[in-house]
GROMACS .gro file of C-alpha atoms in nm:
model
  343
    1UNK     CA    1   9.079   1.846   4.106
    2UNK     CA    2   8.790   1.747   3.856
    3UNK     CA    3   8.509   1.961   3.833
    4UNK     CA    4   8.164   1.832   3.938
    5UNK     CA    5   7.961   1.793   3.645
    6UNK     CA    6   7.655   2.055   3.657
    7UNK     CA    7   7.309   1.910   3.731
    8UNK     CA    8   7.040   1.967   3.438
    9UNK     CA    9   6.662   1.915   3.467
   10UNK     CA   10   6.697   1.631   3.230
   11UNK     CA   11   6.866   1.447   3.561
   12UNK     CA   12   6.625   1.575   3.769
   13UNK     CA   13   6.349   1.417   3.526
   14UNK     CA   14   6.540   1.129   3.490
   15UNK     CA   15   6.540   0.990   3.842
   16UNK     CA   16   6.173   1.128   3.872
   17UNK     CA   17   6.039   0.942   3.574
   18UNK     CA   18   5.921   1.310   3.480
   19UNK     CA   19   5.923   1.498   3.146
   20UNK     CA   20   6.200   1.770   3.167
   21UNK     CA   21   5.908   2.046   3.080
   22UNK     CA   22   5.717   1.936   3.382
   23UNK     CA   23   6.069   1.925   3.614
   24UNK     CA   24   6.125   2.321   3.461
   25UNK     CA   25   5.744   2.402   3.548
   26UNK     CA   26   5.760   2.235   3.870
   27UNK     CA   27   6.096   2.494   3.913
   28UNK     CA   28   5.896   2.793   3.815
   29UNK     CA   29   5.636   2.740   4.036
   30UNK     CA   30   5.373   2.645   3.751
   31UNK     CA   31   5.034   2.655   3.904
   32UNK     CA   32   4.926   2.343   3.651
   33UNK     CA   33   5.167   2.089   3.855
   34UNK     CA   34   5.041   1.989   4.181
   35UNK     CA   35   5.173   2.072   4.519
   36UNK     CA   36   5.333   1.697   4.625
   37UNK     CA   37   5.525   1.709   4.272
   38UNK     CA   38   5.667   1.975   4.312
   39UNK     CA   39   5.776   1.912   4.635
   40UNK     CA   40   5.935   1.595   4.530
   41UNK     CA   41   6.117   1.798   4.253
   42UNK     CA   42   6.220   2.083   4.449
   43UNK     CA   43   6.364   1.822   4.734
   44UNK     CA   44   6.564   1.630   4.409
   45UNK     CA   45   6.723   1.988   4.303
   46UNK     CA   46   6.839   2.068   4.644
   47UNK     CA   47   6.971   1.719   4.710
   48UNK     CA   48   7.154   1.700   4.354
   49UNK     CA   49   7.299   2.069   4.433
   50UNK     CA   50   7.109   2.234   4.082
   51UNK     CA   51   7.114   2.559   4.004
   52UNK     CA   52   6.872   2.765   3.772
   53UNK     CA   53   7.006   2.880   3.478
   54UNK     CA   54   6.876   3.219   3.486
   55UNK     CA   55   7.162   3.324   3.239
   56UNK     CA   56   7.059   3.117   2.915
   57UNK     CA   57   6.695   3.179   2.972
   58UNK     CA   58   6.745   3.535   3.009
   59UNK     CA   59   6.938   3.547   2.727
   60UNK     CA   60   6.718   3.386   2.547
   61UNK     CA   61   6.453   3.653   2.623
   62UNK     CA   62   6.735   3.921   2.539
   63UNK     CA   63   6.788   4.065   2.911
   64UNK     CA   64   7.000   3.971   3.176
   65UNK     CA   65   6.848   4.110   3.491
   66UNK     CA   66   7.110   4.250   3.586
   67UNK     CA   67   7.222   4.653   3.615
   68UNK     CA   68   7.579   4.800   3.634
   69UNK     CA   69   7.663   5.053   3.863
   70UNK     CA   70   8.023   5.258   3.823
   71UNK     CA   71   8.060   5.477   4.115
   72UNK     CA   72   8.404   5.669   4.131
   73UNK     CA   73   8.514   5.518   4.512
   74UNK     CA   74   8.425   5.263   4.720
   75UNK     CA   75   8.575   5.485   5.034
   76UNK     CA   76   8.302   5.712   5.072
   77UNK     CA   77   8.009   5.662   5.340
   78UNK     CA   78   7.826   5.855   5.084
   79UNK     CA   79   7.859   5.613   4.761
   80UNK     CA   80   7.764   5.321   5.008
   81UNK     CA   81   7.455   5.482   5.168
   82UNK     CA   82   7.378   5.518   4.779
   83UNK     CA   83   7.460   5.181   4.654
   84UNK     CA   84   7.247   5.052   4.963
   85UNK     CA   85   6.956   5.224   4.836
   86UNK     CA   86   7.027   5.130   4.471
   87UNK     CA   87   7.019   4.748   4.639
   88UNK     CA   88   6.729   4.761   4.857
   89UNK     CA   89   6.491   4.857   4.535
   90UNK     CA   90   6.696   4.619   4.267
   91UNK     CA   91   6.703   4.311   4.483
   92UNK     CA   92   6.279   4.393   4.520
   93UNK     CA   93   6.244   4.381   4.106
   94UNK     CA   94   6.487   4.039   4.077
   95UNK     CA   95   6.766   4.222   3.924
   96UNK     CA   96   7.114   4.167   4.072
   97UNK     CA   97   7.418   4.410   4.038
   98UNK     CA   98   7.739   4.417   3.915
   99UNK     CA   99   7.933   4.725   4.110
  100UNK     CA  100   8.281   4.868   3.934
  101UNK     CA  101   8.439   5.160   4.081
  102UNK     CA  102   8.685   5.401   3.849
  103UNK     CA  103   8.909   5.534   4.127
  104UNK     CA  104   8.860   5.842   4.001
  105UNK     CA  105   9.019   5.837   3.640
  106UNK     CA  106   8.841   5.808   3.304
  107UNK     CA  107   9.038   5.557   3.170
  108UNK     CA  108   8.917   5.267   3.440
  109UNK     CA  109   8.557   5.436   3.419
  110UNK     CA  110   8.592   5.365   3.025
  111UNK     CA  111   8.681   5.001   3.077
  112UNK     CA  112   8.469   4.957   3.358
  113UNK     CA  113   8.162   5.105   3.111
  114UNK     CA  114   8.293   4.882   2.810
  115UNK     CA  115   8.331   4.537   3.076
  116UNK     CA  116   7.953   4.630   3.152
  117UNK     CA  117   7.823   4.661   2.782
  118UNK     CA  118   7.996   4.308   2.720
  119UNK     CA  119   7.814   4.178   3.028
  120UNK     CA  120   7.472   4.285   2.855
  121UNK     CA  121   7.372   4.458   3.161
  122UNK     CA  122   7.031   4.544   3.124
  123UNK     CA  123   7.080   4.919   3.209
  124UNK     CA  124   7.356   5.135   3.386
  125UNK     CA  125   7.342   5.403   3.721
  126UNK     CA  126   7.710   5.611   3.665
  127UNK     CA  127   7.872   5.889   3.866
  128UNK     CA  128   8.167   6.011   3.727
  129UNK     CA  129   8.520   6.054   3.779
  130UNK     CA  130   8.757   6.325   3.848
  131UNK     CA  131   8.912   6.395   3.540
  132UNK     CA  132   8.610   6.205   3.299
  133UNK     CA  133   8.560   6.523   3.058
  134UNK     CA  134   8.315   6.348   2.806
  135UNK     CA  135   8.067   6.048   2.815
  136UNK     CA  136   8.181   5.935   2.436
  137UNK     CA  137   8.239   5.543   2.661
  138UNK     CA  138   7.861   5.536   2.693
  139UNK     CA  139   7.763   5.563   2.378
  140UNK     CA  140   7.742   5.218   2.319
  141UNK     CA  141   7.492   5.176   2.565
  142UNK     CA  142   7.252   5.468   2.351
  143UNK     CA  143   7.277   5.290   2.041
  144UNK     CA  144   7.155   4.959   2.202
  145UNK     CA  145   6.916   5.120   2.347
  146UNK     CA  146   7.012   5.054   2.708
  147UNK     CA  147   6.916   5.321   2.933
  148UNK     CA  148   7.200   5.518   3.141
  149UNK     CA  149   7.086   5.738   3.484
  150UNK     CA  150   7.388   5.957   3.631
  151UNK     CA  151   7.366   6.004   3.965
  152UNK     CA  152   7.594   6.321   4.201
  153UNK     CA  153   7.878   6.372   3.945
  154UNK     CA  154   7.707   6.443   3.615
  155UNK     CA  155   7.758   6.670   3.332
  156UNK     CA  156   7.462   6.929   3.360
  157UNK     CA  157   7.438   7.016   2.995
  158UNK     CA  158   7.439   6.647   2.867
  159UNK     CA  159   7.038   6.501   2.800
  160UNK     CA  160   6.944   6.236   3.039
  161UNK     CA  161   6.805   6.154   3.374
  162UNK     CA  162   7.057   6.285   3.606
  163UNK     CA  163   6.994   6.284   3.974
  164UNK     CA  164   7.166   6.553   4.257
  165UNK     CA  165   7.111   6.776   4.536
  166UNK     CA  166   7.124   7.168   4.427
  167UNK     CA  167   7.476   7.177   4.507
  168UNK     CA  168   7.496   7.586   4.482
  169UNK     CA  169   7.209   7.593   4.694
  170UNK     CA  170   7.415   7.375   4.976
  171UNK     CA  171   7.751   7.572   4.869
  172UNK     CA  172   7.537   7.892   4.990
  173UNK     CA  173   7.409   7.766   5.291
  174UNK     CA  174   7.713   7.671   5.456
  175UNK     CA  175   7.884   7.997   5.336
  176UNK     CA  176   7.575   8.151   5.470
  177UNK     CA  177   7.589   7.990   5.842
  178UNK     CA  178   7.946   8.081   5.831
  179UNK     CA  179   7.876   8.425   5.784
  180UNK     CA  180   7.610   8.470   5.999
  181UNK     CA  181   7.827   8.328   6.270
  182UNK     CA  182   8.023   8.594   6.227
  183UNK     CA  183   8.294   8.511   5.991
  184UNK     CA  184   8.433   8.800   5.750
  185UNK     CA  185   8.752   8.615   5.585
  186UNK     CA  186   8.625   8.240   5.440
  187UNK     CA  187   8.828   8.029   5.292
  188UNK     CA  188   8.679   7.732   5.046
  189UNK     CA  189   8.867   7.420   5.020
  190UNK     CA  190   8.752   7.181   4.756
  191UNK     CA  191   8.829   6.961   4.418
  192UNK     CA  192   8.840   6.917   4.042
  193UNK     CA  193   8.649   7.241   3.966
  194UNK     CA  194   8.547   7.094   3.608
  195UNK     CA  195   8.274   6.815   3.820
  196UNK     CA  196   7.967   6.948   3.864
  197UNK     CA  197   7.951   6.918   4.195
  198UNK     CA  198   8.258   7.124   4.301
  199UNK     CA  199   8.211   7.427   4.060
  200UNK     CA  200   7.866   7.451   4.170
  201UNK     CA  201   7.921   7.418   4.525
  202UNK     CA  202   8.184   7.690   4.483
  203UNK     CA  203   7.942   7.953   4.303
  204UNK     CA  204   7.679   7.887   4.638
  205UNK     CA  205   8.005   7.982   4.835
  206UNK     CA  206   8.065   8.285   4.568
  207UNK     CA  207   7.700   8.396   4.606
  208UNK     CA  208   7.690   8.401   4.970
  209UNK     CA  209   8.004   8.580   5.006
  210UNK     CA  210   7.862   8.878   4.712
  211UNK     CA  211   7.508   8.913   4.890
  212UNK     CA  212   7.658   8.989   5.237
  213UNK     CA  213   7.890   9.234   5.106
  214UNK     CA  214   8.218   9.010   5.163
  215UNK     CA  215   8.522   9.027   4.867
  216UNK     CA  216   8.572   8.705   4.714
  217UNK     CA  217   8.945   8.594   4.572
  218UNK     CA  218   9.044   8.311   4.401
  219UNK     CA  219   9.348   8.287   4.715
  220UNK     CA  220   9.085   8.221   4.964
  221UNK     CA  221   8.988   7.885   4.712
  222UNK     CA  222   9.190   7.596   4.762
  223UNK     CA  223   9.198   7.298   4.496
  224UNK     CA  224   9.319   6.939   4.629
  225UNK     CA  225   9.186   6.594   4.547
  226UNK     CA  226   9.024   6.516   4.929
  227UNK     CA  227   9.327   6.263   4.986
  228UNK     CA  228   9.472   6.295   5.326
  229UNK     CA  229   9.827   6.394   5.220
  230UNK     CA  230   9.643   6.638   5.031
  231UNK     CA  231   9.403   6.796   5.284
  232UNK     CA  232   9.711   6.795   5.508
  233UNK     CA  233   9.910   7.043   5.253
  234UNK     CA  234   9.561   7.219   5.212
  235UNK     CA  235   9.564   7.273   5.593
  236UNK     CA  236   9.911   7.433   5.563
  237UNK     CA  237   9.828   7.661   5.348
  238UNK     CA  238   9.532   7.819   5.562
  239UNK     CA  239   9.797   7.874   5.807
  240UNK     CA  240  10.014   8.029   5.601
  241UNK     CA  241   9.736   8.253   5.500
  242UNK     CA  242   9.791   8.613   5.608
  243UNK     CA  243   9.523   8.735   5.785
  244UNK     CA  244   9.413   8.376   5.843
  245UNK     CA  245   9.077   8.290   5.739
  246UNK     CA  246   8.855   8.281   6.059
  247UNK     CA  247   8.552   8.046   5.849
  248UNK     CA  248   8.618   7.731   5.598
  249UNK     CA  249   8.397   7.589   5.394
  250UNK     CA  250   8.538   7.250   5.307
  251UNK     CA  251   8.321   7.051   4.993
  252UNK     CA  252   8.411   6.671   5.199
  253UNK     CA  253   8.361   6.587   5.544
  254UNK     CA  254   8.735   6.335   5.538
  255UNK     CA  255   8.914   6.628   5.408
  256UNK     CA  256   8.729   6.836   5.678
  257UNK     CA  257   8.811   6.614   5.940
  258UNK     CA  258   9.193   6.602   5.864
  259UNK     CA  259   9.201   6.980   5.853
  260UNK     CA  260   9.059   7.036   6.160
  261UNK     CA  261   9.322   6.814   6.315
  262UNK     CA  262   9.561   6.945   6.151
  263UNK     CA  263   9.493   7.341   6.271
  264UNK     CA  264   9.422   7.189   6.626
  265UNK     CA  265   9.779   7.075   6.635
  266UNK     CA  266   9.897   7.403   6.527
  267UNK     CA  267   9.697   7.549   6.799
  268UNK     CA  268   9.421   7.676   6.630
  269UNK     CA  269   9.070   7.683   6.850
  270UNK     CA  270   8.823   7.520   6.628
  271UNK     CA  271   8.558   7.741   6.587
  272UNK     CA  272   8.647   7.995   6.810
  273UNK     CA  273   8.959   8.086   6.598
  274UNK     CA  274   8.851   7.918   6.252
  275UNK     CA  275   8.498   7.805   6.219
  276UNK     CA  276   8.442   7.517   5.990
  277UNK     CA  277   8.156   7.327   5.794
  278UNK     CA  278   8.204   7.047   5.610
  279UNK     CA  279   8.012   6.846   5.335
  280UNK     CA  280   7.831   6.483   5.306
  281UNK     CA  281   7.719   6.438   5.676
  282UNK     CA  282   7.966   6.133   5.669
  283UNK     CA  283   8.043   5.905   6.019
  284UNK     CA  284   8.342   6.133   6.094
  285UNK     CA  285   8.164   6.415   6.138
  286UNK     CA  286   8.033   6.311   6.446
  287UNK     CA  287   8.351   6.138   6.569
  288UNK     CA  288   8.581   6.407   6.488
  289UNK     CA  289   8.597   6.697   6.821
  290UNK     CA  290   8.428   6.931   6.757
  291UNK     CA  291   8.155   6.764   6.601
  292UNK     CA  292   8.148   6.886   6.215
  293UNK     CA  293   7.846   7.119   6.067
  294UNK     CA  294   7.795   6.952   5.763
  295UNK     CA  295   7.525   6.953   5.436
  296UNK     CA  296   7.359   6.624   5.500
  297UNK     CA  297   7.345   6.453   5.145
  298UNK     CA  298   7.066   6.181   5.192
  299UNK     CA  299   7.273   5.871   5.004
  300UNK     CA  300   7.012   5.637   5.033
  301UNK     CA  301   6.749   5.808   4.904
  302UNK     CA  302   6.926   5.898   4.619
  303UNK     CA  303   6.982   5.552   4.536
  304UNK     CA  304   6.648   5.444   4.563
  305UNK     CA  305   6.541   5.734   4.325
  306UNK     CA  306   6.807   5.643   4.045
  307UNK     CA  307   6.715   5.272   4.058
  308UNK     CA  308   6.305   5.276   4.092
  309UNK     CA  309   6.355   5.536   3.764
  310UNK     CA  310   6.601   5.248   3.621
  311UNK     CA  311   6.397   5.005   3.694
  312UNK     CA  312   6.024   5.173   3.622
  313UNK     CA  313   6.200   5.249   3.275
  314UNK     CA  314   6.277   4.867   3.197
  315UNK     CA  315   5.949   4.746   3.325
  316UNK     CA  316   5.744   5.001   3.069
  317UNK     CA  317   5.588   5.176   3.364
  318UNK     CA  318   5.787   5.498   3.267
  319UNK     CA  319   6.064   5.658   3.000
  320UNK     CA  320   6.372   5.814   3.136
  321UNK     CA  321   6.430   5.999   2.820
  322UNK     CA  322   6.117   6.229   2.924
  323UNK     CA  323   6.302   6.326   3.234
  324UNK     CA  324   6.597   6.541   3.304
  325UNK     CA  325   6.711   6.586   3.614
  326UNK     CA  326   6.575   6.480   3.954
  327UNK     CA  327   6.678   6.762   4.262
  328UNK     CA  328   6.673   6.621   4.618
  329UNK     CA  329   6.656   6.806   4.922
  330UNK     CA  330   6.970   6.840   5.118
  331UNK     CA  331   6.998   7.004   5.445
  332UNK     CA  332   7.268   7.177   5.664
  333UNK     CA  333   7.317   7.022   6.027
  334UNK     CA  334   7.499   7.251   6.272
  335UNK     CA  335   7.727   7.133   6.503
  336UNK     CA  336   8.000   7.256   6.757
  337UNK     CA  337   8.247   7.282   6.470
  338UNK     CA  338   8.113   7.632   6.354
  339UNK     CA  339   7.933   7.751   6.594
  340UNK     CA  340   8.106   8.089   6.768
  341UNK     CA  341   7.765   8.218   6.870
  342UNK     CA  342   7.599   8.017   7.145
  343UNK     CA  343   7.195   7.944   7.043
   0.00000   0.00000   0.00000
């Protein structure tokens, strides 16, 4: 099948009996055509199917309007509560996005972030994969200039606007409300403990447990990648714990969720036996019985934040290389799922 030939302004002046300038005014919106020509125009374009050619003039002007976003999962409530935000305040400032996920290994995030530099994206919003252990795949980017914001997984010592929640803060608070609940031996299950996120979770957890007097061991800390097969095994092993833990702290509301059914079908009394809070305040956590106490991580705010800084950055109207990293407030909601004393 032939492909239809793409319509130009030069047809569109053509059949008008207009100058192509005054057909690409008319386009634009130019105040200095009049209202009835450009109506006339505008009618032609839609009849003849044209479509702006936003790419050649934008190249042209050297930008694309366009920003890439790598995000590690598609999966996760959490990354599409973000990339909702990031889209609400792009699609505002006329940029459109081009989303690539990693699936949690470097080597996609690498070609993902060297498809993107090819693409001329204007700027980039990254969070980073499980096992990414340097950012040497944006470098590119620096050289040309083109701004980068990480957003959740980061690396804390690396320069650049970074924005997260004060995950040992959150870490502490759930340990906290676990121990104030009444729980002596707490288990932690969580992830890659080099990500930012996990390790500093894990010291909030730490913290907690030192302050109220409680021993902390590296048994009570279970490492798995959040899968289900994997929070399955992790559930296993809290059973096979001797004394059982009577408190988890789990860093992902899925993996949360497939414990708690898990122990349930063991017979464990959820919280009365094992009292659990999870992380991310995903859908789940209110489906799953009981309902899951969870750190509510406010996704869409977040990706507001990262873009407007993007964005404010490429407009002139501020310079992400004078910020370092943006904290948001995250909260803890308590539900039946750890609750052992009544309010």
């Amino acid at each position: 099948m032939s492909r239809e030939k793409e319509i130009t302004i030069y047809d569109i002046a053509k059949q008008l009996d207009l100058s192509a300038a005054t057909v690409s005014r008319a386009l634009k919106d130019h105040p200095a055509i009049n209202k009835h020509t450009k109506k006339k125009i505008a009618d032609l374009a839609a009849k003849l199917g044209y479509r702006t050619n936003n790419f050649a003039s934008n190249l042209r002007k050297q930008r694309t309007n366009t920003i890439g976003v790598i995000v590690h999962e598609l999966k996760s409530q959490f990354i599409t509560s973000v990339l909702a935000g990031i889209e609400k305040i792009t699609t505002e400032a006329n940029y459109d996005l081009i989303i690539a996920h990693s699936s949690e290994t470097f080597t996609k995030e690498s070609a993902n972030a060297l498809n993107l530099f090819h693409k001329r994206v204007d700027g980039v919003i990254a969070s980073l994969a499980f096992d990414t252990e340097n950012l040497d795949h944006f470098e590119p980017f620096e050289r040309k200039g083109i701004p980068v914001i990480f957003f959740d997984r980061v690396f804390e010592d690396k320069e650049g606007t970074k924005v997260v929640i004060n995950n040992q803060k959150a870490g502490y608070d759930a340990t906290r409300h676990l121990i104030e609940q009444g729980c002596k031996r707490i288990a932690h299950i969580t992830a890659n403990l080099k990500r930012n996120v996990y390790a500093e979770r894990l010291k909030g957890y730490q913290l907690a447990l030192v302050e109220s007097g409680l021993k902390y061991s590296d048994k009570n800390v279970i490492v798995d990648d959040l899968s289900e097969e994997a929070s399955i095994l992790s559930a296993k092993k809290i059973l096979a714990m001797r004394p059982m833990p009577d408190g988890i702290f789990i860093t992902n509301d899925f993996c949360a969720a497939v414990v708690i059914q898990t122990l349930k079908e063991a017979g464990v009394r959820i919280p009365e036996d094992i009292a659990i809070v999870g992380f991310n305040n995903d859908v789940i956590s209110k489906i799953i019985e009981p309902k899951l106490s969870t750190i509510n991580y406010p996704g869409i705010e977040i990706g507001e934040i990262v873009a407007r800084n993007l964005i404010n950055h490429l407009q002139g109207n501020s310079n992400i290389h004078l910020t370092n990293t943006i904290i948001i407030k995250s909260d803890l909601i308590v539900r039946a799922s750890s609750l052992r004393k009544k309010k």
